[in-house]
XYZ file of C-alpha atoms in Angstrom:
717
model
C 21.684 -44.636 -6.353
C 25.165 -44.491 -5.413
C 27.206 -41.837 -6.657
C 30.553 -41.733 -8.744
C 34.014 -40.659 -7.655
C 32.932 -37.304 -9.750
C 29.981 -36.384 -7.661
C 31.538 -37.574 -4.405
C 33.933 -34.478 -4.936
C 31.075 -32.309 -5.949
C 29.505 -32.924 -2.952
C 32.441 -32.618 -0.673
C 33.138 -29.188 -2.281
C 29.917 -27.501 -2.381
C 28.488 -28.715 0.504
C 31.361 -28.631 2.899
C 30.156 -28.141 6.444
C 33.482 -26.317 7.306
C 33.205 -23.617 4.784
C 33.266 -20.158 6.460
C 30.497 -17.498 6.518
C 31.154 -15.051 3.508
C 29.030 -12.541 2.448
C 27.340 -12.895 -0.789
C 28.050 -11.206 -4.041
C 24.872 -9.684 -4.172
C 25.598 -8.057 -1.019
C 29.181 -7.104 -1.559
C 29.981 -3.218 -1.322
C 27.297 -3.205 1.550
C 29.772 -4.365 4.218
C 29.283 -1.157 6.119
C 25.600 -1.534 6.075
C 25.920 -4.722 7.454
C 27.825 -3.910 10.367
C 25.625 -0.831 10.941
C 22.736 -3.267 11.132
C 24.454 -5.946 13.712
C 25.190 -2.772 15.846
C 21.981 -1.939 15.758
C 20.611 -5.428 16.785
C 23.195 -5.607 19.564
C 21.690 -2.270 20.930
C 18.383 -3.995 21.022
C 16.687 -2.022 18.093
C 14.374 -3.527 15.700
C 14.937 -3.326 12.175
C 13.075 -4.344 8.949
C 14.293 -5.771 5.498
C 12.460 -4.630 2.910
C 12.603 -5.343 -1.069
C 10.686 -6.837 -4.046
C 10.811 -10.467 -4.960
C 14.692 -12.124 -5.228
C 16.491 -9.147 -3.992
C 18.448 -10.888 -1.356
C 16.495 -10.327 1.419
C 16.583 -13.892 2.769
C 20.311 -13.736 2.078
C 20.838 -10.673 4.372
C 18.692 -12.073 7.094
C 20.851 -15.504 7.129
C 23.893 -13.127 7.030
C 22.838 -10.951 9.891
C 22.045 -14.319 12.017
C 25.304 -15.946 11.194
C 27.008 -12.631 12.376
C 24.959 -12.420 15.540
C 25.668 -16.305 16.284
C 29.585 -15.198 15.791
C 29.114 -12.785 18.476
C 27.106 -15.209 20.784
C 24.165 -13.696 20.400
C 21.198 -15.814 20.948
C 18.749 -15.980 17.792
C 15.574 -17.514 16.678
C 14.980 -17.706 12.867
C 11.242 -18.095 11.756
C 9.823 -18.415 8.245
C 6.223 -17.668 7.969
C 6.471 -19.491 4.708
C 7.009 -22.478 6.249
C 4.216 -22.035 8.790
C 1.209 -24.764 7.932
C -2.266 -23.202 7.342
C -0.563 -19.673 7.526
C -3.311 -17.084 8.328
C -2.228 -13.487 8.824
C -4.976 -13.533 11.627
C -3.004 -16.015 13.852
C 0.219 -14.086 13.401
C 1.120 -13.636 16.940
C -0.098 -16.968 17.914
C 2.075 -18.529 15.368
C 5.205 -15.939 16.330
C 4.631 -17.365 20.128
C 4.466 -20.626 19.210
C 7.417 -20.642 16.720
C 9.525 -18.697 19.573
C 9.035 -21.585 22.128
C 10.107 -23.864 19.642
C 13.094 -22.211 18.417
C 14.385 -21.221 21.751
C 13.500 -24.625 23.287
C 11.569 -23.279 26.055
C 8.199 -25.195 27.343
C 5.176 -24.354 25.871
C 3.185 -22.692 28.797
C -0.205 -22.765 27.262
C 0.303 -19.948 24.866
C -2.621 -20.640 22.831
C -4.850 -19.688 25.881
C -2.922 -16.338 26.553
C -3.512 -12.887 25.026
C -0.312 -11.313 23.056
C 1.264 -8.994 25.798
C 0.480 -11.837 28.587
C 1.838 -14.745 26.492
C 4.838 -12.639 25.179
C 5.510 -11.644 28.722
C 5.533 -15.306 30.158
C 7.856 -16.304 27.627
C 10.300 -13.592 28.186
C 10.173 -14.595 32.029
C 10.878 -18.178 31.035
C 13.743 -17.084 28.824
C 14.863 -14.824 31.689
C 15.442 -17.690 33.700
C 16.933 -20.061 31.106
C 19.241 -17.739 29.494
C 20.306 -15.098 31.810
C 23.575 -14.553 29.962
C 22.153 -13.032 27.117
C 20.215 -9.397 27.458
C 18.521 -9.910 23.810
C 16.757 -12.552 21.681
C 17.068 -11.464 18.199
C 13.842 -12.921 16.421
C 14.560 -13.106 12.614
C 10.999 -13.249 10.670
C 11.300 -14.405 7.091
C 8.509 -13.727 4.692
C 6.299 -11.764 6.898
C 3.449 -10.709 5.001
C -0.430 -10.236 5.010
C -2.286 -12.658 3.071
C -4.764 -11.801 0.442
C -7.859 -13.104 2.030
C -7.942 -10.351 4.653
C -10.627 -7.628 4.481
C -9.166 -3.961 5.613
C -10.531 -4.266 8.956
C -8.392 -7.427 9.336
C -5.458 -6.187 8.113
C -5.761 -3.363 10.400
C -5.771 -5.601 13.086
C -2.805 -7.692 11.742
C -0.598 -4.484 11.291
C -1.665 -3.073 14.542
C -0.628 -6.643 16.483
C 2.783 -6.215 14.910
C 3.119 -2.809 15.932
C 1.867 -3.458 19.438
C 4.626 -6.208 19.714
C 7.350 -3.876 19.217
C 6.078 -0.701 20.874
C 5.302 -2.652 23.990
C 8.889 -3.534 24.171
C 9.252 -0.102 25.898
C 6.721 -0.624 28.257
C 7.359 -4.204 29.726
C 10.818 -5.386 30.833
C 10.156 -9.114 29.854
C 9.358 -7.889 26.507
C 12.726 -6.191 26.014
C 14.110 -9.636 25.458
C 12.831 -9.531 22.142
C 14.652 -7.568 19.385
C 12.711 -8.230 15.863
C 14.145 -8.450 12.247
C 11.618 -8.627 9.717
C 11.947 -9.391 6.127
C 9.163 -8.596 3.745
C 8.405 -7.851 0.121
C 5.468 -5.829 1.113
C 6.237 -2.186 0.790
C 6.272 0.156 4.120
C 3.253 1.845 2.786
C 1.433 -1.279 2.649
C 2.682 -1.958 6.065
C 1.466 1.298 7.228
C -2.032 0.989 5.748
C -4.718 1.303 7.937
C -2.664 1.528 11.326
C -3.299 4.405 13.734
C 0.398 5.658 13.259
C 3.196 4.616 10.762
C 4.295 1.201 11.442
C 7.739 1.954 10.098
C 8.207 4.311 13.241
C 8.068 1.087 15.401
C 11.618 0.223 13.603
C 14.875 2.142 14.164
C 16.242 0.891 10.954
C 15.274 -0.153 7.779
C 17.183 -2.004 4.835
C 15.559 -1.245 1.606
C 17.116 -3.675 -1.262
C 16.696 -2.496 -4.627
C 18.345 -3.492 -8.021
C 20.058 -6.599 -7.089
C 19.990 -8.602 -10.091
C 20.315 -12.287 -10.219
C 20.193 -12.427 -14.053
C 24.040 -13.624 -14.044
C 24.576 -16.659 -12.429
C 28.294 -15.202 -12.432
C 27.608 -12.350 -10.759
C 25.532 -14.230 -8.046
C 27.840 -17.035 -7.023
C 30.733 -16.583 -4.792
C 33.934 -18.572 -4.795
C 34.520 -21.594 -5.149
C 30.775 -22.181 -6.322
C 31.221 -20.265 -9.555
C 33.752 -22.895 -10.364
C 30.730 -25.237 -10.957
C 29.814 -23.320 -13.928
C 32.999 -24.519 -16.002
C 31.994 -28.239 -15.309
C 28.317 -27.447 -16.044
C 28.136 -29.382 -19.182
C 29.974 -32.303 -17.537
C 27.256 -32.533 -14.848
C 24.416 -32.211 -17.392
C 26.161 -35.031 -19.199
C 26.487 -37.158 -15.979
C 22.681 -36.660 -15.107
C 21.702 -38.409 -18.548
C 23.866 -41.571 -17.918
C 22.221 -44.786 -16.235
C 24.622 -44.895 -13.147
C 22.800 -41.796 -12.135
C 19.342 -43.198 -12.035
C 16.333 -40.841 -11.708
C 17.880 -37.505 -13.053
C 15.438 -35.152 -11.093
C 17.268 -34.930 -8.106
C 20.361 -34.053 -9.367
C 18.638 -31.047 -11.337
C 17.368 -30.256 -8.235
C 20.825 -30.630 -6.600
C 22.676 -28.487 -9.291
C 20.111 -25.808 -9.089
C 20.352 -25.539 -5.476
C 23.962 -25.413 -5.925
C 23.863 -22.824 -8.809
C 21.168 -20.488 -7.663
C 20.194 -20.803 -3.752
C 23.516 -21.222 -2.093
C 23.736 -17.393 -1.565
C 20.618 -17.956 1.093
C 22.605 -20.249 3.364
C 25.327 -19.039 5.815
C 26.570 -20.609 9.208
C 28.852 -19.469 12.136
C 32.457 -20.504 11.870
C 31.963 -22.261 15.082
C 29.235 -24.166 14.186
C 29.104 -27.414 12.548
C 26.126 -29.123 9.996
C 26.315 -32.614 8.493
C 25.323 -32.614 5.019
C 21.927 -33.834 5.526
C 21.309 -30.519 7.669
C 22.773 -28.550 4.844
C 20.582 -29.891 2.242
C 17.610 -29.539 4.282
C 18.087 -25.988 5.061
C 18.888 -25.203 1.337
C 15.430 -26.869 0.621
C 13.799 -24.392 2.757
C 15.203 -21.579 0.936
C 14.918 -22.512 -2.640
C 13.852 -20.940 -5.888
C 11.106 -18.686 -6.152
C 11.521 -18.005 -9.695
C 10.600 -20.848 -12.126
C 11.361 -18.891 -15.126
C 14.939 -18.796 -14.245
C 17.104 -19.760 -17.404
C 19.267 -22.110 -15.210
C 16.312 -23.796 -13.785
C 14.571 -23.900 -17.112
C 17.564 -25.545 -18.744
C 18.047 -28.093 -15.881
C 14.450 -29.325 -15.994
C 14.026 -30.446 -19.426
C 11.678 -33.243 -19.124
C 9.256 -31.759 -16.538
C 6.144 -30.014 -17.556
C 4.676 -27.259 -16.012
C 2.339 -29.048 -13.651
C 5.546 -30.936 -12.354
C 7.595 -27.821 -11.978
C 4.912 -26.626 -9.635
C 4.958 -29.590 -7.556
C 8.383 -29.848 -7.624
C 8.482 -26.106 -6.525
C 6.291 -26.645 -3.806
C 7.968 -29.358 -2.233
C 11.427 -27.544 -2.945
C 10.372 -24.705 -0.457
C 9.664 -27.386 2.466
C 6.500 -25.721 2.952
C 4.803 -27.720 5.603
C 1.744 -28.708 3.704
C -0.809 -30.906 5.217
C -1.830 -34.190 3.500
C -5.113 -32.998 3.232
C -4.278 -29.809 1.148
C -2.056 -31.496 -1.185
C -4.832 -34.012 -1.305
C -7.124 -31.371 -2.744
C -4.701 -30.030 -5.130
C -4.099 -26.698 -3.214
C -0.532 -25.520 -3.603
C 0.563 -22.828 -1.341
C 1.142 -20.316 -4.345
C -2.877 -20.479 -5.182
C -2.652 -22.658 -8.217
C -4.839 -25.812 -8.188
C -3.788 -28.946 -9.513
C -5.689 -32.115 -9.862
C -5.419 -35.293 -8.340
C -4.024 -37.401 -11.524
C -1.598 -34.847 -12.246
C -0.097 -34.644 -8.951
C 0.426 -38.582 -8.686
C 1.693 -38.624 -12.082
C 4.310 -35.913 -11.425
C 5.161 -37.717 -8.075
C 5.762 -41.028 -9.819
C 8.768 -39.048 -11.913
C 10.165 -37.926 -8.554
C 9.404 -40.769 -6.236
C 12.857 -42.416 -5.928
C 14.749 -39.117 -5.480
C 17.665 -39.916 -3.384
C 21.558 -39.575 -3.338
C 23.554 -41.766 -1.080
C 27.059 -40.606 -0.014
C 28.834 -43.315 1.767
C 31.993 -42.703 3.513
C 33.645 -44.330 6.637
C 30.154 -45.949 7.132
C 28.242 -42.282 6.760
C 25.063 -42.394 4.721
C 22.729 -39.865 3.643
C 19.609 -40.101 1.900
C 18.903 -36.491 1.038
C 15.321 -36.817 -0.291
C 13.427 -39.782 1.633
C 12.496 -37.798 4.707
C 11.266 -35.135 2.773
C 9.021 -37.049 0.208
C 8.395 -39.703 1.995
C 4.660 -38.597 3.281
C 3.612 -37.713 -0.045
C 4.534 -41.144 -1.861
C 3.438 -43.342 1.135
C 0.142 -41.211 0.798
C -0.241 -41.263 -2.957
C 1.051 -44.550 -3.773
C 0.903 -46.997 -0.919
C -2.210 -46.421 1.350
C -4.157 -44.057 -0.828
C -7.478 -45.242 0.065
C -6.540 -45.962 3.628
C -4.975 -42.737 4.344
C -7.222 -40.518 2.443
C -9.377 -38.132 4.668
C -12.557 -39.254 6.106
C -14.440 -38.472 2.959
C -14.379 -41.710 1.135
C -15.600 -40.457 -2.475
C -12.810 -37.764 -3.132
C -11.246 -39.307 -5.753
C -10.204 -38.413 -9.259
C -13.429 -38.522 -10.924
C -15.731 -36.367 -8.844
C -18.048 -34.040 -10.755
C -19.755 -30.962 -9.028
C -23.038 -30.284 -10.449
C -24.586 -26.929 -9.760
C -28.221 -25.735 -10.558
C -28.999 -22.499 -11.859
C -30.521 -19.596 -9.937
C -29.236 -16.080 -10.969
C -27.197 -14.115 -8.614
C -28.198 -16.574 -5.915
C -25.097 -18.432 -7.237
C -22.946 -16.584 -4.849
C -23.905 -19.163 -2.342
C -22.031 -22.052 -4.083
C -18.579 -20.284 -2.948
C -19.641 -20.462 0.963
C -20.799 -24.292 0.361
C -17.688 -25.018 -1.798
C -15.094 -23.370 1.190
C -16.565 -26.196 3.354
C -16.679 -29.106 1.193
C -13.016 -28.480 -0.088
C -11.792 -28.160 3.559
C -13.181 -31.723 3.995
C -11.135 -32.827 1.174
C -13.738 -33.116 -1.564
C -11.522 -32.983 -4.599
C -13.636 -31.759 -8.020
C -11.951 -32.127 -11.397
C -15.168 -31.781 -13.572
C -17.345 -28.849 -13.084
C -21.042 -28.799 -14.453
C -23.558 -26.053 -14.391
C -26.638 -24.292 -16.054
C -27.150 -20.629 -15.801
C -25.817 -18.914 -12.381
C -24.254 -22.720 -12.063
C -22.259 -22.397 -15.585
C -20.843 -19.074 -14.415
C -19.363 -20.868 -11.106
C -18.327 -23.952 -13.353
C -16.197 -22.009 -15.870
C -14.554 -19.885 -13.059
C -13.773 -22.815 -11.282
C -12.688 -24.734 -14.239
C -10.288 -21.735 -14.872
C -8.792 -22.498 -11.515
C -9.869 -19.540 -9.591
C -9.561 -20.004 -6.023
C -12.482 -19.869 -3.617
C -10.938 -16.647 -1.968
C -10.518 -15.028 -5.813
C -14.033 -16.091 -6.397
C -15.425 -14.349 -3.014
C -13.624 -11.248 -3.822
C -14.730 -10.967 -7.417
C -18.400 -11.818 -6.837
C -18.689 -9.839 -3.693
C -17.156 -6.692 -5.099
C -19.246 -7.050 -8.477
C -22.157 -4.703 -8.867
C -24.429 -7.115 -10.931
C -26.563 -4.130 -12.040
C -23.433 -3.706 -14.507
C -25.210 -6.482 -16.299
C -28.137 -4.855 -17.258
C -26.881 -2.819 -19.997
C -29.567 -1.147 -21.646
C -31.100 2.151 -20.756
C -34.879 2.234 -19.892
C -36.096 3.678 -23.278
C -34.221 0.648 -25.082
C -36.490 -1.823 -23.293
C -39.469 -2.036 -25.486
C -37.352 -2.245 -28.867
C -34.928 -4.806 -27.289
C -37.985 -6.977 -25.864
C -40.026 -6.671 -29.191
C -37.113 -7.018 -31.685
C -34.557 -9.280 -29.835
C -36.731 -11.278 -27.066
C -35.038 -9.801 -23.984
C -34.561 -6.276 -22.131
C -30.512 -6.462 -22.039
C -28.194 -7.413 -24.502
C -25.695 -9.207 -21.883
C -22.788 -7.724 -23.687
C -21.109 -6.263 -20.618
C -21.614 -9.957 -18.723
C -19.660 -11.834 -21.770
C -17.253 -9.042 -21.664
C -16.606 -9.647 -18.076
C -16.314 -13.123 -17.902
C -13.971 -12.915 -21.386
C -11.691 -10.519 -19.255
C -11.636 -12.681 -16.011
C -10.659 -15.768 -18.059
C -7.848 -13.979 -20.221
C -6.152 -12.385 -17.058
C -6.319 -15.684 -14.871
C -4.953 -18.069 -17.896
C -2.768 -15.163 -19.460
C -4.386 -15.638 -22.794
C -3.898 -13.042 -25.583
C -7.473 -13.639 -27.073
C -10.682 -15.003 -25.797
C -10.419 -18.279 -23.654
C -11.857 -21.451 -25.258
C -13.337 -24.444 -23.383
C -10.435 -26.388 -24.268
C -8.117 -24.021 -22.589
C -9.423 -24.323 -19.144
C -7.278 -26.486 -17.162
C -10.492 -28.504 -15.949
C -13.229 -30.484 -17.295
C -16.249 -28.137 -17.867
C -19.837 -28.929 -19.210
C -22.583 -26.422 -19.579
C -26.128 -26.733 -20.623
C -28.233 -24.366 -22.663
C -32.091 -24.873 -24.142
C -33.384 -24.770 -27.484
C -36.889 -24.865 -28.467
C -37.746 -28.268 -30.091
C -34.441 -29.740 -29.535
C -32.475 -31.615 -26.726
C -30.680 -29.678 -24.380
C -27.593 -27.424 -25.909
C -24.468 -28.931 -24.077
C -20.855 -27.507 -24.325
C -18.405 -29.904 -22.968
C -14.819 -28.764 -22.994
C -13.758 -32.368 -23.599
C -16.432 -32.904 -26.532
C -14.532 -32.189 -30.294
C -17.538 -30.602 -31.618
C -17.619 -27.897 -28.722
C -14.496 -27.640 -26.809
C -13.626 -24.645 -29.273
C -16.498 -22.473 -28.186
C -15.359 -19.446 -26.462
C -15.977 -19.976 -22.668
C -17.843 -16.739 -22.175
C -19.966 -17.530 -25.117
C -21.073 -20.816 -23.454
C -21.832 -19.175 -20.027
C -23.560 -16.396 -22.042
C -25.987 -18.867 -23.707
C -26.708 -20.751 -20.436
C -27.751 -17.548 -18.768
C -30.214 -16.163 -21.049
C -32.858 -15.532 -18.508
C -36.376 -15.551 -20.171
C -37.426 -11.657 -20.655
C -34.607 -10.467 -18.961
C -31.513 -11.165 -21.081
C -31.611 -11.210 -25.193
C -31.207 -15.000 -26.079
C -28.504 -15.941 -28.265
C -28.419 -17.781 -31.455
C -26.820 -21.279 -32.343
C -27.243 -23.231 -35.841
C -30.224 -20.459 -36.525
C -32.186 -21.274 -33.053
C -32.422 -19.044 -30.275
C -30.794 -20.435 -27.223
C -32.250 -19.793 -23.816
C -31.346 -20.008 -20.120
C -30.105 -23.639 -19.393
C -32.393 -24.091 -16.552
C -35.460 -24.069 -18.727
C -34.616 -27.564 -19.657
C -32.087 -28.916 -17.248
C -31.994 -26.487 -14.185
C -30.457 -29.124 -11.968
C -28.786 -31.310 -14.494
C -28.392 -34.585 -12.823
C -29.957 -37.027 -14.570
C -28.794 -35.991 -18.185
C -25.542 -36.173 -17.082
C -25.738 -39.528 -15.508
C -27.673 -40.624 -18.689
C -24.519 -40.011 -20.489
C -22.267 -40.964 -17.692
C -23.635 -43.811 -15.910
C -21.787 -44.499 -12.386
C -20.130 -40.884 -12.134
C -19.893 -39.886 -8.824
C -20.911 -36.235 -8.158
C -22.066 -33.815 -5.499
C -24.868 -31.396 -6.373
C -25.292 -27.888 -5.343
C -28.953 -26.965 -5.202
C -30.436 -23.659 -4.682
C -33.879 -24.032 -3.030
C -36.005 -24.492 -0.048
C -34.647 -27.567 2.309
C -38.220 -28.893 2.822
C -41.338 -28.760 0.935
C -43.696 -25.763 2.509
C -46.882 -25.882 0.217
C -47.864 -23.734 -2.546
C -47.532 -20.681 -0.192
C -48.474 -16.940 -1.660
C -48.539 -16.194 -4.940
C -45.659 -14.068 -6.406
C -44.958 -11.841 -9.412
C -46.298 -13.140 -12.722
C -42.789 -13.135 -14.158
C -41.299 -14.736 -10.996
C -43.858 -17.646 -11.372
C -43.377 -18.095 -14.986
C -39.381 -18.310 -14.438
C -40.249 -20.738 -11.645
C -42.466 -22.942 -13.446
C -39.877 -22.939 -16.394
C -36.734 -23.818 -14.460
C -37.957 -25.827 -11.726
C -40.552 -28.207 -13.200
C -38.033 -31.343 -13.295
C -36.154 -30.341 -10.131
C -38.395 -32.093 -7.537
C -38.129 -35.221 -8.964
C -34.177 -34.798 -9.367
C -33.998 -33.780 -6.072
C -35.759 -36.784 -4.664
C -33.718 -39.308 -6.437
C -30.218 -37.640 -5.475
C -31.199 -36.136 -2.345
C -28.015 -37.949 -0.563
C -25.720 -36.537 -3.053
C -27.140 -32.714 -2.813
C -26.189 -29.663 -1.031
C -29.399 -28.037 -0.473
C -29.188 -24.198 -0.190
C -31.932 -22.380 1.018
C -31.000 -18.577 -0.154
C -34.491 -16.935 0.483
C -35.538 -14.138 0.529
C -32.872 -13.525 -2.253
C -34.321 -14.147 -5.709
C -33.044 -15.141 -9.023
C -33.372 -11.773 -10.416
C -32.228 -9.640 -7.403
C -29.243 -7.782 -9.573
C -29.178 -4.912 -6.905
C -27.818 -7.063 -3.976
C -26.313 -4.910 -0.891
C -23.071 -6.035 0.424
C -25.249 -7.464 3.378
C -27.200 -9.774 1.409
C -24.104 -11.121 -0.659
C -22.626 -12.265 2.777
C -25.862 -13.746 3.863
C -25.751 -15.875 0.571
C -22.224 -16.972 1.544
C -23.581 -18.032 4.999
C -26.484 -19.866 3.406
C -23.807 -21.944 1.447
C -21.503 -22.589 4.386
C -24.504 -23.840 6.553
C -25.910 -26.084 3.650
C -22.458 -27.615 3.326
C -22.123 -28.168 7.037
C -25.422 -29.980 7.334
C -24.629 -31.951 4.454
C -21.375 -33.017 5.857
C -22.858 -33.735 9.224
C -25.276 -36.324 7.653
C -22.080 -38.058 6.281
C -20.632 -38.346 9.748
C -17.926 -35.857 8.598
C -18.507 -32.998 11.328
C -19.127 -34.130 14.739
C -19.477 -30.570 16.208
C -23.276 -30.115 16.045
C -23.014 -27.108 17.995
C -21.314 -25.436 15.080
C -23.919 -26.215 12.888
C -26.840 -24.955 15.184
C -24.921 -21.869 16.084
C -24.771 -21.163 12.235
C -28.252 -22.230 11.371
C -29.536 -19.825 14.092
C -27.407 -16.963 12.753
C -28.689 -17.721 9.381
C -32.309 -17.950 10.426
C -32.078 -14.521 12.488
C -30.451 -12.769 9.122
C -33.025 -14.406 6.946
C -36.191 -13.090 9.182
C -34.340 -9.679 9.205
C -33.759 -9.616 5.466
C -37.306 -10.766 5.052
C -39.084 -8.035 7.081
C -36.865 -5.298 5.251
C -37.535 -6.606 1.758
C -41.466 -6.554 2.501
C -41.118 -3.118 3.932
C -39.180 -2.029 0.805
C -41.738 -3.751 -1.378
C -44.555 -1.613 0.171
C -42.825 1.374 0.091
C -42.111 0.947 -3.790
C -45.862 -0.066 -4.203
C -46.850 3.273 -2.449
C -44.859 5.200 -4.365
C -45.940 3.643 -7.714
C -49.612 3.915 -6.561
C -48.733 7.757 -5.506
C -47.667 8.402 -8.963
C -50.359 6.973 -10.778
C -52.914 8.684 -8.415
C -50.951 12.090 -9.080
C -51.309 11.263 -12.748
C -54.826 10.685 -12.745
C -55.488 13.675 -10.727
C -53.532 15.953 -13.387
C -55.539 14.606 -16.002
C -58.701 15.020 -14.433
C -58.195 18.735 -13.341
C -56.810 19.114 -16.477
C -60.038 17.843 -18.232
C -62.328 19.713 -16.044
C -60.552 23.166 -16.428
C -60.611 23.162 -20.202
């Protein structure tokens, strides 16, 4: 697309490389604070910039950086938001590698070094290369501890940061580094779990509060504010045929309106327009609800806005991650939606020609996504050839054992299995509806690990007989339904109960009825799509005798596993040729009849597993077999270590499945995991056997005492 004269003038005016550094409006009146900050930096003291979202932290960081550059102070700028696969546990490793890169120092095997050793080596290398600079000011933007960390890991993470700063006082080589950290997390959060307050490691803290970005005129400095006067003209321009695809101009206008105050440059430094634009992309919008963004992106739906939002941040997402539909803000978008959205912005580019100087703003940024999705989709896809838009995930029932599915899915998704249809019965129905609602695996791990499953047993012991006689089950299951309802409503921001049709992904749930075919709840079926999702799950997990069966069309509805515990054949009967992966809870190999268990347990096995063996034999190559023993279907009182064991069994089963398909070459990892699971299973089995024996002894003792009391009472009277 060739710009017209009006657009050329706009680019020259608003992307002028010679424009001097100025303080943004949202920091005006705080010049003394900035001066104080630079004095601290030049004295070699570490500082922290803290504030909530959109309060100008990055603006202040860039402003301080520009002031440092003006005073010939060597700087390194690191944004942890732009680090691929960012993980707080590898904070120090990323920090060192980014410092090597930013300071153009040859990498000296830092990944093999411990924290202090590697930083000291880097310090020595800098000492020999930049002798004229007493300090290296390291600006760390978007510093944060990610949500997946356990409390122990968070403590280690924060202590690592504190050690980096405290050790400066001990090791001369580390005195080279002065840290400026920008974070939206509170100081109390940063201090949580550390041996001493992390804030004590910083000499100065800038707290940014109440800096409103609600008004564009208040935000934008001159001459940027002039663009407001011609906003209507720009909107008119982007609708004309001469502008080609309008979306890059919308992005460009929004960059100018909202994000310009986050970019500053030294007077003595020149940048070409390409560099200016790319740097702007790194610091673009974080708030899609801004009125200007909403106004300028008419025509993009929510999914497309999310994708544009992620690309605008210029985050280094791997092809595998975007292939999975996993974006960095934790939302999941399916492959067809990504491809459709990218078609709209496929040709985004602005070309400015002046004295044979040509710039393409977007091709370098978007090229790998377009290439992957539109040109070499099959060849460039990850090694898993089945990961496409029609891959279904089928999950067998299994009560509380369903937690193992989360462990398996983490490995499958890591190898680029992309599911957009979730099918399940009983425990599989719970997982299906939560995955269909867009819950991430980290969220599911936290929710299911922290949940006390005894909460679902919502009846007192004295209510059991009447519930069983009159309603056909011991527990009403109301608390379970309420729990699912609340989770879905919070996730999807729904004011009322979430229906199946409200779920972002297709979900199919199976339940059982006497004298009828399986009851099917499908979010794509007009007859069932308006069913409340929590009710559908509740129908499917009505374990016989345990939970009161629901009613549908006057008939009792029982656990879906009674007719279709592993519903592969019924699903393929309705959808021949469907590609799927199944998650199956059961022994990996046939081990004979074994010892007889409790009568109720044996009945449940007969009802729920009578057709499983044949289905497993027919579709073994597409099935991940998870052996959760000794955990049983109705072990509602799982301890934390037992929940972790279930996650490990799922992970091990997925690793074996992937190894059979040639997607994992490292046998040592699988063997090591298998040995660890075996040891934990043996330990659990022994522990549970002892607990069962103890319970039997207690029951026998109580019965014996009762008998003795009755006999004694009879003899004495």
